[in-house]
Coordinates of C-alpha atoms and ligand atoms in Angstrom, one line a residue:
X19 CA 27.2 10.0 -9.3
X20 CA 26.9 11.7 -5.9
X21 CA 24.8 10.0 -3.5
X22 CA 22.6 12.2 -0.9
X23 CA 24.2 11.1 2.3
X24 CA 23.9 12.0 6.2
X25 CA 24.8 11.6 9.1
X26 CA 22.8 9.7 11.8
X27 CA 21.4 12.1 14.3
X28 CA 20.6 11.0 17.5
X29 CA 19.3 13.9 19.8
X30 CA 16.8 13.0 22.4
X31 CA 16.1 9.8 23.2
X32 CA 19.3 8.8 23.6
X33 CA 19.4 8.5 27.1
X34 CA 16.0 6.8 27.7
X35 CA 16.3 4.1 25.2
X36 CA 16.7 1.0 26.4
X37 CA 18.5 -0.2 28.5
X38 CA 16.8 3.0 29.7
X39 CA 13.8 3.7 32.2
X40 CA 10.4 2.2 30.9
X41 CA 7.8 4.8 31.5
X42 CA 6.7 7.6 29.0
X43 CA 9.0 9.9 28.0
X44 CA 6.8 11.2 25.4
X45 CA 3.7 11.6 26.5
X46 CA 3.2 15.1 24.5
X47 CA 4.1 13.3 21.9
X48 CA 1.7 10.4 22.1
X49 CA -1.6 12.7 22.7
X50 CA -0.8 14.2 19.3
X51 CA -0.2 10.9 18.1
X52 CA -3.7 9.8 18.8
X53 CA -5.1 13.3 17.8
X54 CA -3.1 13.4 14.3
X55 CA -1.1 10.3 13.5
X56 CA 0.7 11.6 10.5
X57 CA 1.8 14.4 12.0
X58 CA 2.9 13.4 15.3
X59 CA 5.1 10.8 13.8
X60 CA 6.4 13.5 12.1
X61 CA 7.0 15.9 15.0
X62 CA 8.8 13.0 16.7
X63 CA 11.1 12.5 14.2
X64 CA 11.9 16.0 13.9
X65 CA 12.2 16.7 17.5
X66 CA 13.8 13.5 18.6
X67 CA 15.8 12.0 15.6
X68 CA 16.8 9.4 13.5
X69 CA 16.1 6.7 16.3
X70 CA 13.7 7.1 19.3
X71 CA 11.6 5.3 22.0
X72 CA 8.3 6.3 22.5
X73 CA 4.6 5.1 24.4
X74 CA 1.8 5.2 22.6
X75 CA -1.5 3.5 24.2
X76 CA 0.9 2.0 26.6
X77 CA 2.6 0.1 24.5
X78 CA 6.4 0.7 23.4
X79 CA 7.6 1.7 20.0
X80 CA 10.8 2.2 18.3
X81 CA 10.9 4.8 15.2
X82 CA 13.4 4.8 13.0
X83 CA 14.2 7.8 11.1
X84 CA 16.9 7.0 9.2
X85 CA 17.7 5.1 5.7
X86 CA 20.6 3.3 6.8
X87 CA 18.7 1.7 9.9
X88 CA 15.6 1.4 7.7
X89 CA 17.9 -0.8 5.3
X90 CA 19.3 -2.7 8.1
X91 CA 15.9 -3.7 9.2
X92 CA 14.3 -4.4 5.8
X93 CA 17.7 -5.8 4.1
X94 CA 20.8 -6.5 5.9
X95 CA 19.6 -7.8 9.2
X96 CA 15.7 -8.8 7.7
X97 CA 16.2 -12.3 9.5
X98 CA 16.1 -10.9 13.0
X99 CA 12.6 -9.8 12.5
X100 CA 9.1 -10.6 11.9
X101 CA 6.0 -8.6 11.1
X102 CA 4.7 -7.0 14.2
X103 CA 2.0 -8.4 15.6
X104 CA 0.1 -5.4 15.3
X105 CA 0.0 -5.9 11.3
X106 CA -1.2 -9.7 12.3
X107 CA -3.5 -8.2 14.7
X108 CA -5.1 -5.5 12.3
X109 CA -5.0 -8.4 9.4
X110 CA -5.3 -12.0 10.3
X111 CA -8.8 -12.6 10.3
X112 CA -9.4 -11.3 6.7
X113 CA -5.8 -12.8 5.7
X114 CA -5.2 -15.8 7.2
X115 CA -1.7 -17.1 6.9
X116 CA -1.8 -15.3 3.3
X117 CA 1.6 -13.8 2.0
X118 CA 1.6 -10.6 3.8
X119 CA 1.7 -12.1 7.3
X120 CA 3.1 -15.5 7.1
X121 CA 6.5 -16.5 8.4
X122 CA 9.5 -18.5 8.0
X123 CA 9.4 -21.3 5.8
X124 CA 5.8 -21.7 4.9
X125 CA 6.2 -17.6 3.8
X126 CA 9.0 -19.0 1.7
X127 CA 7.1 -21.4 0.2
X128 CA 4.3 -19.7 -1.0
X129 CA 6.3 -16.9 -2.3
X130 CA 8.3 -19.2 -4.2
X131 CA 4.9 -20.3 -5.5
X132 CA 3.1 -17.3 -5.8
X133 CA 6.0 -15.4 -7.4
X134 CA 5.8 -17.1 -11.4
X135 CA 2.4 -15.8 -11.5
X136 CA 4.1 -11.7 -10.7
X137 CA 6.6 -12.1 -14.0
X138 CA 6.9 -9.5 -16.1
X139 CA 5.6 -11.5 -19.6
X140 CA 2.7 -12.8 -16.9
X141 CA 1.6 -9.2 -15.6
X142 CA 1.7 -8.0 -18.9
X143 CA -0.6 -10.3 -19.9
X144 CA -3.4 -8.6 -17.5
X145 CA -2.4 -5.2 -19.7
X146 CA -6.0 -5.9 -21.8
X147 CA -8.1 -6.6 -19.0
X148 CA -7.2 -3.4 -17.2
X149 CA -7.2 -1.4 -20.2
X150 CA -10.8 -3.0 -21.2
X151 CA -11.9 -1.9 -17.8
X152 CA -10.7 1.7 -17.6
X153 CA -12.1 2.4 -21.5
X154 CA -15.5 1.3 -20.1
X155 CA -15.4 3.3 -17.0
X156 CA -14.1 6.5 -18.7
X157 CA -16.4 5.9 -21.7
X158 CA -20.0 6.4 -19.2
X159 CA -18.3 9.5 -18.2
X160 CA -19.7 13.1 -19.2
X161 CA -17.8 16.4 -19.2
X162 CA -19.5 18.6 -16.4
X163 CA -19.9 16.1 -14.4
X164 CA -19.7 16.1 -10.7
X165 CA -18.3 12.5 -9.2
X166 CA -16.4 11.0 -6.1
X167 CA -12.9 10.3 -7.8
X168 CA -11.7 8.3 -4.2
X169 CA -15.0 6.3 -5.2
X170 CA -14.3 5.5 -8.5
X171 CA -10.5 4.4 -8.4
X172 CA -11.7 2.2 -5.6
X173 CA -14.5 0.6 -7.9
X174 CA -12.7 0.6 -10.9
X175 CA -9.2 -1.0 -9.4
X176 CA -11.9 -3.2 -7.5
X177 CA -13.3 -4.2 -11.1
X178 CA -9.8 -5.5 -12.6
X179 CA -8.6 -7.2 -9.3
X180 CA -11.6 -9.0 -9.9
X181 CA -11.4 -9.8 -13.5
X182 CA -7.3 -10.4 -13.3
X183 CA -7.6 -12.6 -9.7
X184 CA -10.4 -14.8 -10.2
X185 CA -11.6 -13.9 -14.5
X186 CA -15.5 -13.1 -13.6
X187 CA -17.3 -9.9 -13.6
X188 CA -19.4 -10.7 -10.4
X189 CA -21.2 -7.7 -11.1
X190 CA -23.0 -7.9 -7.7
X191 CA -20.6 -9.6 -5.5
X192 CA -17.7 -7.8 -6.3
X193 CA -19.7 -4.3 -5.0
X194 CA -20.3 -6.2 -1.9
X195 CA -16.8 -7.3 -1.4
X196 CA -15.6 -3.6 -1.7
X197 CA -17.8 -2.3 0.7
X198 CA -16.9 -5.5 3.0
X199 CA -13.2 -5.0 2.8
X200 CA -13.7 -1.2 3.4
X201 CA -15.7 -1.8 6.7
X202 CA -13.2 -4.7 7.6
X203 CA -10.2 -2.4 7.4
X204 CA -11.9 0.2 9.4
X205 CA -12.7 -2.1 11.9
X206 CA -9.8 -3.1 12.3
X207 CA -8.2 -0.2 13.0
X208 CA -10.7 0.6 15.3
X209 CA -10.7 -1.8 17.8
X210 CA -6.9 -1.5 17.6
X211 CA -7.0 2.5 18.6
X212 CA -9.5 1.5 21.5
X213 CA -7.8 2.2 25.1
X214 CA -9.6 -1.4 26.0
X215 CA -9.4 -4.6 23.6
X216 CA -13.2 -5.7 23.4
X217 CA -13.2 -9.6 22.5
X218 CA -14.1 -10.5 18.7
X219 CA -16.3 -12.9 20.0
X220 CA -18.7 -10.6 22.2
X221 CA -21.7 -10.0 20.7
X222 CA -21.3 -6.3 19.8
X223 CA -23.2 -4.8 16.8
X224 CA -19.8 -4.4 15.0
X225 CA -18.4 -7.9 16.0
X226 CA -21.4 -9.2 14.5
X227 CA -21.3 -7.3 11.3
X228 CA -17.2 -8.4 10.8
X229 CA -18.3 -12.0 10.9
X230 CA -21.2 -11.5 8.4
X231 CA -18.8 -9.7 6.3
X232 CA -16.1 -12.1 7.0
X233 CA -18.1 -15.2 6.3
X234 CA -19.4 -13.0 3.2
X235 CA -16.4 -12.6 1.3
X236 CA -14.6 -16.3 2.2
X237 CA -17.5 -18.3 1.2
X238 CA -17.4 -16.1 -2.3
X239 CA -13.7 -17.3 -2.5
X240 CA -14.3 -20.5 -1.4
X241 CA -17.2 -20.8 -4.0
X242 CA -15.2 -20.0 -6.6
X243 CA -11.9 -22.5 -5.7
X244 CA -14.4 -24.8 -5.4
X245 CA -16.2 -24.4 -8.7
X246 CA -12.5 -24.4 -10.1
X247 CA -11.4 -27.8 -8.5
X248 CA -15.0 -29.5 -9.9
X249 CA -13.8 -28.3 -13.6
X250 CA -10.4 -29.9 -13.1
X251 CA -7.4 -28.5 -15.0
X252 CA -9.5 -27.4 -18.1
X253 CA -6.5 -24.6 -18.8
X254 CA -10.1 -22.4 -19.8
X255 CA -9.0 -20.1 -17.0
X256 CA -5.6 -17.2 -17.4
X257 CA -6.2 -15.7 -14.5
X258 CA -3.8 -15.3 -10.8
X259 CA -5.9 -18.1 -9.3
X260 CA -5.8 -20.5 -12.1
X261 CA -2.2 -19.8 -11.7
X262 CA -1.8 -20.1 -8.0
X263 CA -4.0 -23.0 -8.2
X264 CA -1.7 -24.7 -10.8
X265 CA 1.8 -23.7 -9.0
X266 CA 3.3 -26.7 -7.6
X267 CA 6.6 -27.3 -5.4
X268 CA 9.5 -28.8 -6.1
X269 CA 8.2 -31.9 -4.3
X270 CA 5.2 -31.8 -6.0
X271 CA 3.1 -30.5 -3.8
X272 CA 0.1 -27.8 -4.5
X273 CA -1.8 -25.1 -2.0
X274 CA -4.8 -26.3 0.0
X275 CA -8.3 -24.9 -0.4
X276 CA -7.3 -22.8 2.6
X277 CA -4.3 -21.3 1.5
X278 CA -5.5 -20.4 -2.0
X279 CA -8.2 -18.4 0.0
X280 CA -5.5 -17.0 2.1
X281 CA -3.8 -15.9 -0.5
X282 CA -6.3 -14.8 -2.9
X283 CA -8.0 -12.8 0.1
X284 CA -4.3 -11.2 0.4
X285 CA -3.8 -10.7 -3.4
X286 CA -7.5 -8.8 -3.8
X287 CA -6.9 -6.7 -0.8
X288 CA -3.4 -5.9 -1.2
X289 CA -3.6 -5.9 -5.0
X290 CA -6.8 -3.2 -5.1
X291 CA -7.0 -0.6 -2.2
X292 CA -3.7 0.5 -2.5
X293 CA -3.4 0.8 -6.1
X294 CA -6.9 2.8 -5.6
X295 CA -5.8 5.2 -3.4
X296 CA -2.4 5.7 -5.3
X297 CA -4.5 6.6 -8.3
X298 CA -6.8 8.8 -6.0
X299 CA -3.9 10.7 -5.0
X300 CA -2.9 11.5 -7.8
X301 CA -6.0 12.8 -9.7
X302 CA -6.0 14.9 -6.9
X303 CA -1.8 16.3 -7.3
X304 CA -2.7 16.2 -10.8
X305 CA -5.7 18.5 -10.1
X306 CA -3.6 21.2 -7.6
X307 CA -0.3 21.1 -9.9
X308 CA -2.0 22.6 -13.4
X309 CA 1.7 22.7 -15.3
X310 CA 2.7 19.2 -14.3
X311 CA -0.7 17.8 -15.8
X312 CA 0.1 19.7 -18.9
X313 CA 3.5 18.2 -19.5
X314 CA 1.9 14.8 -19.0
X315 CA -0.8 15.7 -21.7
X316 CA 1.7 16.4 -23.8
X317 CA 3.9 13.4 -23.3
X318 CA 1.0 11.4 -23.5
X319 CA -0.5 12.3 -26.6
X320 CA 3.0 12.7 -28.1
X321 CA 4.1 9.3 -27.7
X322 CA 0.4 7.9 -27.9
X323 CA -1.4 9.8 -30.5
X324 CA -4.8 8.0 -30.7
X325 CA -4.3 4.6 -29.7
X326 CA -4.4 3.2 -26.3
X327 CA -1.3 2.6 -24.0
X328 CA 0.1 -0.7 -24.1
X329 CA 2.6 -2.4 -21.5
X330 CA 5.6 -1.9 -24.5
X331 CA 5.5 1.8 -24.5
X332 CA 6.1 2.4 -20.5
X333 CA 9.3 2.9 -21.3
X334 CA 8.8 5.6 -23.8
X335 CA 7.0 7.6 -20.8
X336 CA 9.1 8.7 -18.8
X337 CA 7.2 11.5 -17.5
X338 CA 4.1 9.0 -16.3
X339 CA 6.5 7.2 -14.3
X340 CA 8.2 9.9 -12.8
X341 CA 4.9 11.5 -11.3
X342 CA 3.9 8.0 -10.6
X343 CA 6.9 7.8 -8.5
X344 CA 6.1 11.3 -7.3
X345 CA 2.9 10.6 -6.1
X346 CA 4.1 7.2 -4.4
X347 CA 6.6 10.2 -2.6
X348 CA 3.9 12.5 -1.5
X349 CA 1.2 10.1 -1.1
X350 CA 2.3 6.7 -0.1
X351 CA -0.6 4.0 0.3
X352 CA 1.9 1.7 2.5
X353 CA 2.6 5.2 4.9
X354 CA 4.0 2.9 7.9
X355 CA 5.4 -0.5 8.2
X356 CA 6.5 -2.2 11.4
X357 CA 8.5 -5.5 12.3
X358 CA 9.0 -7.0 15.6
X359 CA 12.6 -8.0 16.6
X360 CA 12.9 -11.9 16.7
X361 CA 16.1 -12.3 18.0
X362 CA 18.5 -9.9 19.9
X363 CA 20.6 -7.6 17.0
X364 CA 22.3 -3.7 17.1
X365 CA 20.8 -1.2 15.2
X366 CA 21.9 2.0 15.0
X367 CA 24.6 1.4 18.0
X368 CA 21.3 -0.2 20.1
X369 CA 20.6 -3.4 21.1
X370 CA 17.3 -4.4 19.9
X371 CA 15.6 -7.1 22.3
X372 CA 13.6 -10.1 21.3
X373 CA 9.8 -8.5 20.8
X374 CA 10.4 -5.0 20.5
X375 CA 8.3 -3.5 18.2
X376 CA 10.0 -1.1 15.4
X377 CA 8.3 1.1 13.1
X378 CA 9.3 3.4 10.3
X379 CA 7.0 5.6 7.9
X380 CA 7.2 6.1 4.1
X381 CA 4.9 9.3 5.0
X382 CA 7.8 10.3 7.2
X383 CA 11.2 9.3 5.5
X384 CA 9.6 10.8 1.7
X385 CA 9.4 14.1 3.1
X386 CA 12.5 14.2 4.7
X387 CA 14.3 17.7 3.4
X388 CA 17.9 15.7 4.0
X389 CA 16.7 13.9 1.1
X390 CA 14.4 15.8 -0.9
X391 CA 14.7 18.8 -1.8
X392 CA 11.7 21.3 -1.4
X393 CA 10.1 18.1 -0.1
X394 CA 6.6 19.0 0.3
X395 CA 6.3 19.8 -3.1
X396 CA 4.7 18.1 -6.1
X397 CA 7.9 17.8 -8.6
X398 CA 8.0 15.3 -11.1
X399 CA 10.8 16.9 -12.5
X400 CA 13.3 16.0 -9.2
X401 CA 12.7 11.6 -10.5
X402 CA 14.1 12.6 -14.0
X403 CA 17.8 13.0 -13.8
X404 CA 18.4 9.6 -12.5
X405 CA 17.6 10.4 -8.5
X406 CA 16.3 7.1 -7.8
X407 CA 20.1 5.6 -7.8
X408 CA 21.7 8.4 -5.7
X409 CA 19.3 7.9 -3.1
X410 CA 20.6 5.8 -0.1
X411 CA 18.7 2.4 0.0
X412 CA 16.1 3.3 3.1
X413 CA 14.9 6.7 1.7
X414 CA 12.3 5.8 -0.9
X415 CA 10.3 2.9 -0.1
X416 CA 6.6 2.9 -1.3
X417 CA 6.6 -0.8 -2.1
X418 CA 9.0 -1.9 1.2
X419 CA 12.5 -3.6 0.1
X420 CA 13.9 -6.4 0.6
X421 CA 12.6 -10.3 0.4
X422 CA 9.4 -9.1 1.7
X423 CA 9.5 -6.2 -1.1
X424 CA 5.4 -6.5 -2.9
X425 CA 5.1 -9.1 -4.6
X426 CA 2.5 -6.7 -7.0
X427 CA 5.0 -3.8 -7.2
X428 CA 4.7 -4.8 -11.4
X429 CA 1.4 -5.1 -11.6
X430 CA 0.4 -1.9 -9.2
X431 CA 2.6 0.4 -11.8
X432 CA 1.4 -1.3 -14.7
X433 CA -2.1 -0.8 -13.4
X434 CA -1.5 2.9 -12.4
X435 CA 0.0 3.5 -15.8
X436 CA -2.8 1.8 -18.0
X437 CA -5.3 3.9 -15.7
X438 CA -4.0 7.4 -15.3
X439 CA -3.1 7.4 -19.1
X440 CA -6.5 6.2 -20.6
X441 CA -8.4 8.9 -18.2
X442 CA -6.0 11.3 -18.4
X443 CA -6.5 11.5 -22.2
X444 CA -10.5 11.9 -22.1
X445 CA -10.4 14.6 -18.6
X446 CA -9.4 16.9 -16.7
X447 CA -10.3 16.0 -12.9
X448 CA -10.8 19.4 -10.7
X449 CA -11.7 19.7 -7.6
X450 CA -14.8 20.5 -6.6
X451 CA -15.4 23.6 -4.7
X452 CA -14.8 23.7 -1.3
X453 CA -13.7 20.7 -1.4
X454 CA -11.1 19.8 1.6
X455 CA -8.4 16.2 1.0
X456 CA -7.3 15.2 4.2
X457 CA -4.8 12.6 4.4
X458 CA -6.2 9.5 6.3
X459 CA -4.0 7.2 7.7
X460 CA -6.0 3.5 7.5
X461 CA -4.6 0.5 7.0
X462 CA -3.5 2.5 3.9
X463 CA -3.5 6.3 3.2
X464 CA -7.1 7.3 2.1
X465 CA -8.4 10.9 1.1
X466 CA -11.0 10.8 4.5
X467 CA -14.3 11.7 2.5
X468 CA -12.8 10.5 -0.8
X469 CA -12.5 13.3 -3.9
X470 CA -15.2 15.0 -5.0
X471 CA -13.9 16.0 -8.7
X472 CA -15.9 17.3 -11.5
X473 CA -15.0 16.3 -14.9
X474 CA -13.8 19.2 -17.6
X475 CA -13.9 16.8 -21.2
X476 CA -10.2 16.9 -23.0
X477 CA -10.8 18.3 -26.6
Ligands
LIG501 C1 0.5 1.1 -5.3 C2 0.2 -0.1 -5.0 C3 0.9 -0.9 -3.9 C4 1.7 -0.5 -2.8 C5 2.0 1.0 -2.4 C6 2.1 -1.7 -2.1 C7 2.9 -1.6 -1.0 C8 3.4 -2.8 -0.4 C9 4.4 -2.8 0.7 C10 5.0 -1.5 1.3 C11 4.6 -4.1 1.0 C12 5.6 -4.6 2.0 C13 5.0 -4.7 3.4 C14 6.0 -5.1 4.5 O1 7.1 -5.5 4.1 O2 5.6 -5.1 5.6 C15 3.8 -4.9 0.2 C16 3.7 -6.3 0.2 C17 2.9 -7.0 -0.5 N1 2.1 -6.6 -1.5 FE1 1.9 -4.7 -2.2 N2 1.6 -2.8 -2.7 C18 0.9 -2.3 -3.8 C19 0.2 -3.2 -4.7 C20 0.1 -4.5 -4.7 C21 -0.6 -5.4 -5.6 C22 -1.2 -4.9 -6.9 C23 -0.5 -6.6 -5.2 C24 -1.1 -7.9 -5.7 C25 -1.7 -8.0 -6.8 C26 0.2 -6.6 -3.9 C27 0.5 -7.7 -3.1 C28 1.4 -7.7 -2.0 C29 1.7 -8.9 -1.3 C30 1.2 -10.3 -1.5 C31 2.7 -8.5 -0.3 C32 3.4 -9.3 0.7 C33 4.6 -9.9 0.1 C34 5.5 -10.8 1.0 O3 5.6 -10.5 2.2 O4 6.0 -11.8 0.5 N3 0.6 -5.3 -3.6 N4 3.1 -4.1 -0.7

C-alpha cells in the first residue's frame, strides 16, 4: 500500500529559531492570530512551514506542522514532555489533578485505574442508555420545526453523560451543570486571551460567578460520591463512577473522594462537549453536503430497516463511520493540543529546551493538501478505500495518539453513531435561512451562535 509521504519543509523560521534572537519575528502573524485564531495558525504554517517560532501575547510558541515531528512528540519522544501549562492553566480549577492534566506516576495510576471501566464489552454496555436518550429527544420533535441543533447535541450528549457517569436523571441539576461548564470554559479562555492576568481571587463580577459555579458543580459531585460511599458496595449501581469507585490497585489501594471528583469532573466535561460539538458539526456537513446525507440514508435504512442501531452492527456501516471520521477531519472538537518540553530533546534537527511550549493543530494538519486531497471538502468517500493506514502517523489525530490518546475515543464513536443514526432516520436538519456557522475555537471547536436548523420529517 502506498503511504502519503513528504518531505519536511523548513522555510522561514529557520534562522530565528532558537538558538536564535528572542524578539517577535512574527508580529503580523500574531495580530491575526488574536483577530482569527484558526486562520492565522493556518497562515503561519503555510507561510513559514513545517516547524516555526512565533510570539503570541508575548509569550513564545513552537508550531509544528509536520506528522513526523507531531509523532515524535506524541509517540516516540512523549516522555520528554508534559502538558503545557497553558492546558493546566485553562483547566485546573474545574479538573483538579483529573486524567487530562495529571503527570507522571499518579497519571499512570489513575489511567491504569480508570482504563477497565473504557473496554469495549464495558462501553457497549452504555449502548441502551444512549439509545434510550436519543429516542426520547428525537421522539418530542416535530417536522417544521425551527430549533438550535448546537443546543440540543449539547443537552442531549449532556443527558447521557449524566445517566452513563453518575446513573440519575438530575433533571434540574444536570441543566445547571451545562450552563456552568459552558460559562467555565469561556471563562477560561478569557482571562487567558487578556493582555493582563487579573488574580482569580479579586473580587470581579466574573471571578465571583466562577466560584459560584465552581462550588456549584463540585458539591453536586461530591454529593453524589458521598451518597454512594453511605450505600456501601450495594453493586445497585453500573455506571463509570460505581466503576471508578470500585477500581482498586494492585496494592489494594482505591481513589479518594477528591480524586473521584477529579476525575469524574474530567470524564463529564471531556466525555460531553466534545462529543456535542462533533455531532453539531456534522448535522451541519450533513445539511450543506445533500448527496452524502443521501448515501447515509440509504446505508442506514439498508442495514437497519426498522429497528434501532445496536453497538453489533457498527461494523456493518461503514459509511456512518467514514463521515464520522470525516467530520472529525473537517471539524475537529480537540483543534489544538500543546505540550511543554520537560527535558532537553531534537525535534525536527532542533534542540527543544526544558519549558518550551510546543503546539500543533488538528484544525491545521486535517486540511493539509500534502495529505488530503481536495482538503477542504466534505468527502466521506476519501476514508473508504482504506486511507486511514497509508496515512503517516501525525496526520489524522482527532483523539491525540499515543499513551495520552482519549481514554473515551470508544465511547465518543459509539455515542456519535447511536445519535446521528437514530436522528438521522426520523429528519432531515437544514439550515435555517440566513443562517451563518462560524467556527469557534473554545476550549473545543464550537459553531459561535450554535445551529439554527429546522426539522423536514423523514417519510
Ligand atoms: C468526539 C469526542 C472526543 C474527542 C474529539 C476527544 C479528544 C481528545 C483528545 C485530542 C485527547 C488528548 C489530549 C492530549 O493529549 O493533550 C483526549 C484525552 C482525553 N479524553 Fe477525549 N475526546 C472525545 C471524547 C471523550 C469522551 C467521551 C471521554 C470520556 C467519557 C473523554 C475523556 C478523555 C480523557 C479522560 C482524556 C485524557 C486521557 C489521558 O491523558 O490519559 N474524551 N480526548
Amino acid at each position: 500500500m502506498e503511504r502519503v509521504e513528504t518531505q519536511l519543509n523548513v522555510t522561514a523560521g529557520r534562522n530565528q529559531f532558537p538558538p536564535g534572537p528572542k524578539g517577535l519575528p512574527f508580529v503580523g502573524m500574531a495580530m491575526t492570530l488574536r483577530r482569527d485564531p484558526l486562520e492565522g495558525i493556518r497562515q503561519i504554517a503555510r507561510e513559514y512551514g513545517d516547524i516555526v517560532r512565533f510570539h503570541v501575547m508575548m509569550q513564545e510558541r513552537i508550531l509544528l506542522n509536520h506528522p513526523d515531528l507531531i509523532n515524535q512528540v506524541l509517540v516516540i519522544q512523549h516522555n520528554k514532555f508534559h502538558k503545557s501549562e497553558l492546558t493546566r492553566r485553562i483547566t485546573v480549577r474545574m479538573l483538579g489533578q483529573g486524567l487530562l492534566i495529571s503527570e507522571g506516576e499518579f497519571w499512570r495510576r489513575q489511567r491504569r485505574l480508570a482504563q477497565p471501566a473504557f473496554h469495549r464489552g464495558r462501553i457497549n454496555d452504555y449502548a441502551s442508555t444512549m439509545l434510550e436518550i436519543a429516542k426520547a429527544r428525537v421522539g418530542g420533535w416535530r417536522d417544521g420545526e425551527a430549533r438550535n441543533i448546537g443546543q440540543e447535541m449539547t443537552s442531549l450528549t449532556l443527558d447521557i453523560a449524566v445517566r452513563t457517569l453518575f446513573g440519575t436523571t438530575l433533571p434540574e441539576e444536570a441543566h445547571g451543570v451545562g450552563q456552568a461548564m459552558t460559562f467555565l470554559m469561556r471563562y477560561s479562555l478569557r482571562r487567558q486571551r487578556l493582555p493582563f492576568r487579573i488574580p482569580e481571587n479579586w473580587p470581579t463580577p466574573s471571578n465571583r460567578r466562577a466560584n459560584r459555579e465552581l462550588e456549584f458543580i463540585g458539591s453536586l459531585v461530591y454529593r453524589i460520591i458521598s451518597e454512594r460511599q453511605a450505600e456501601g458496595n450495594s453493586g445497585r449501581h453500573n455506571d463509570l463512577l460505581a466503576l471508578l469507585m470500585g477500581a482498586m490497585d494492585e496494592d489494594g489501594t482505591q481513589m479518594t473522594p477528591q480524586q473521584l471528583h477529579d476525575e469524574a469532573m474530567t470524564l463529564f466535561l471531556a466525555g460531553h462537549e466534545t462529543t456535542a460539538q462533533m455531532l453539531s458539526w456534522t448535522w451541519f456537513a450533513l445539511s450543506q453536503n445533500p448527496q452524502v446525507e443521501a448515501r447515509l440514508h440509504e446505508e442506514l435504512d439498508g442495514v437497519l430497516g426498522r429497528r434501532p442501531i445496536a453497538a453489533a452492527d457498527f461494523p456493518r456501516l461503514p459509511y456512518l463511520q467514514a463521515v464520522m471520521n470525516e467530520v472529525l477531519r473537517l471539524y475537529p472538537p480537540a483543534y489544538i493540543m500543546a505540550r511543554e518540553v520537560i527535558e532537553p530533546c531534537e525535534v525536527g534537527g532542533y534542540t527543544m529546551r526544558p519549558k518550551a511550549t510546543i503546539i500543533f493543530s488538528q484544525w491545521v494538519m486535517q486540511r493539509d493538501p500534502r495529505f488530503f486531497d481536495d482538503p477542504e471538502a466534505f468527502r466521506p468517500e476519501r476514508w473508504l478505500d482504506g486511507l486511514i493506514d497509508r496515512l503517516p502517523a501525525g496526520a489524522y489525530f482527532p483523539f491525540g495518539d499515543g499513551p495520552r490518546r482519549c481514554i473515551g475515543q470508544g465511547f465518543a464513536l459509539l455515542e456519535a453513531a447511536i445519535v446521528i443514526a437514530t436522528l438521522a432516520r426520523r429528519f432531515r436538519f437544514r439550515l435555517a435561512s440566513g443562517a451563518e456557522i462560524i467556527p469557534e475555537p473554545l476550549v473545543t471547536l464550537r459553531p459561535r451562535h450554535g445551529i439554527p436548523m429546522t426539522l423536514h420529517a423523514r417519510s
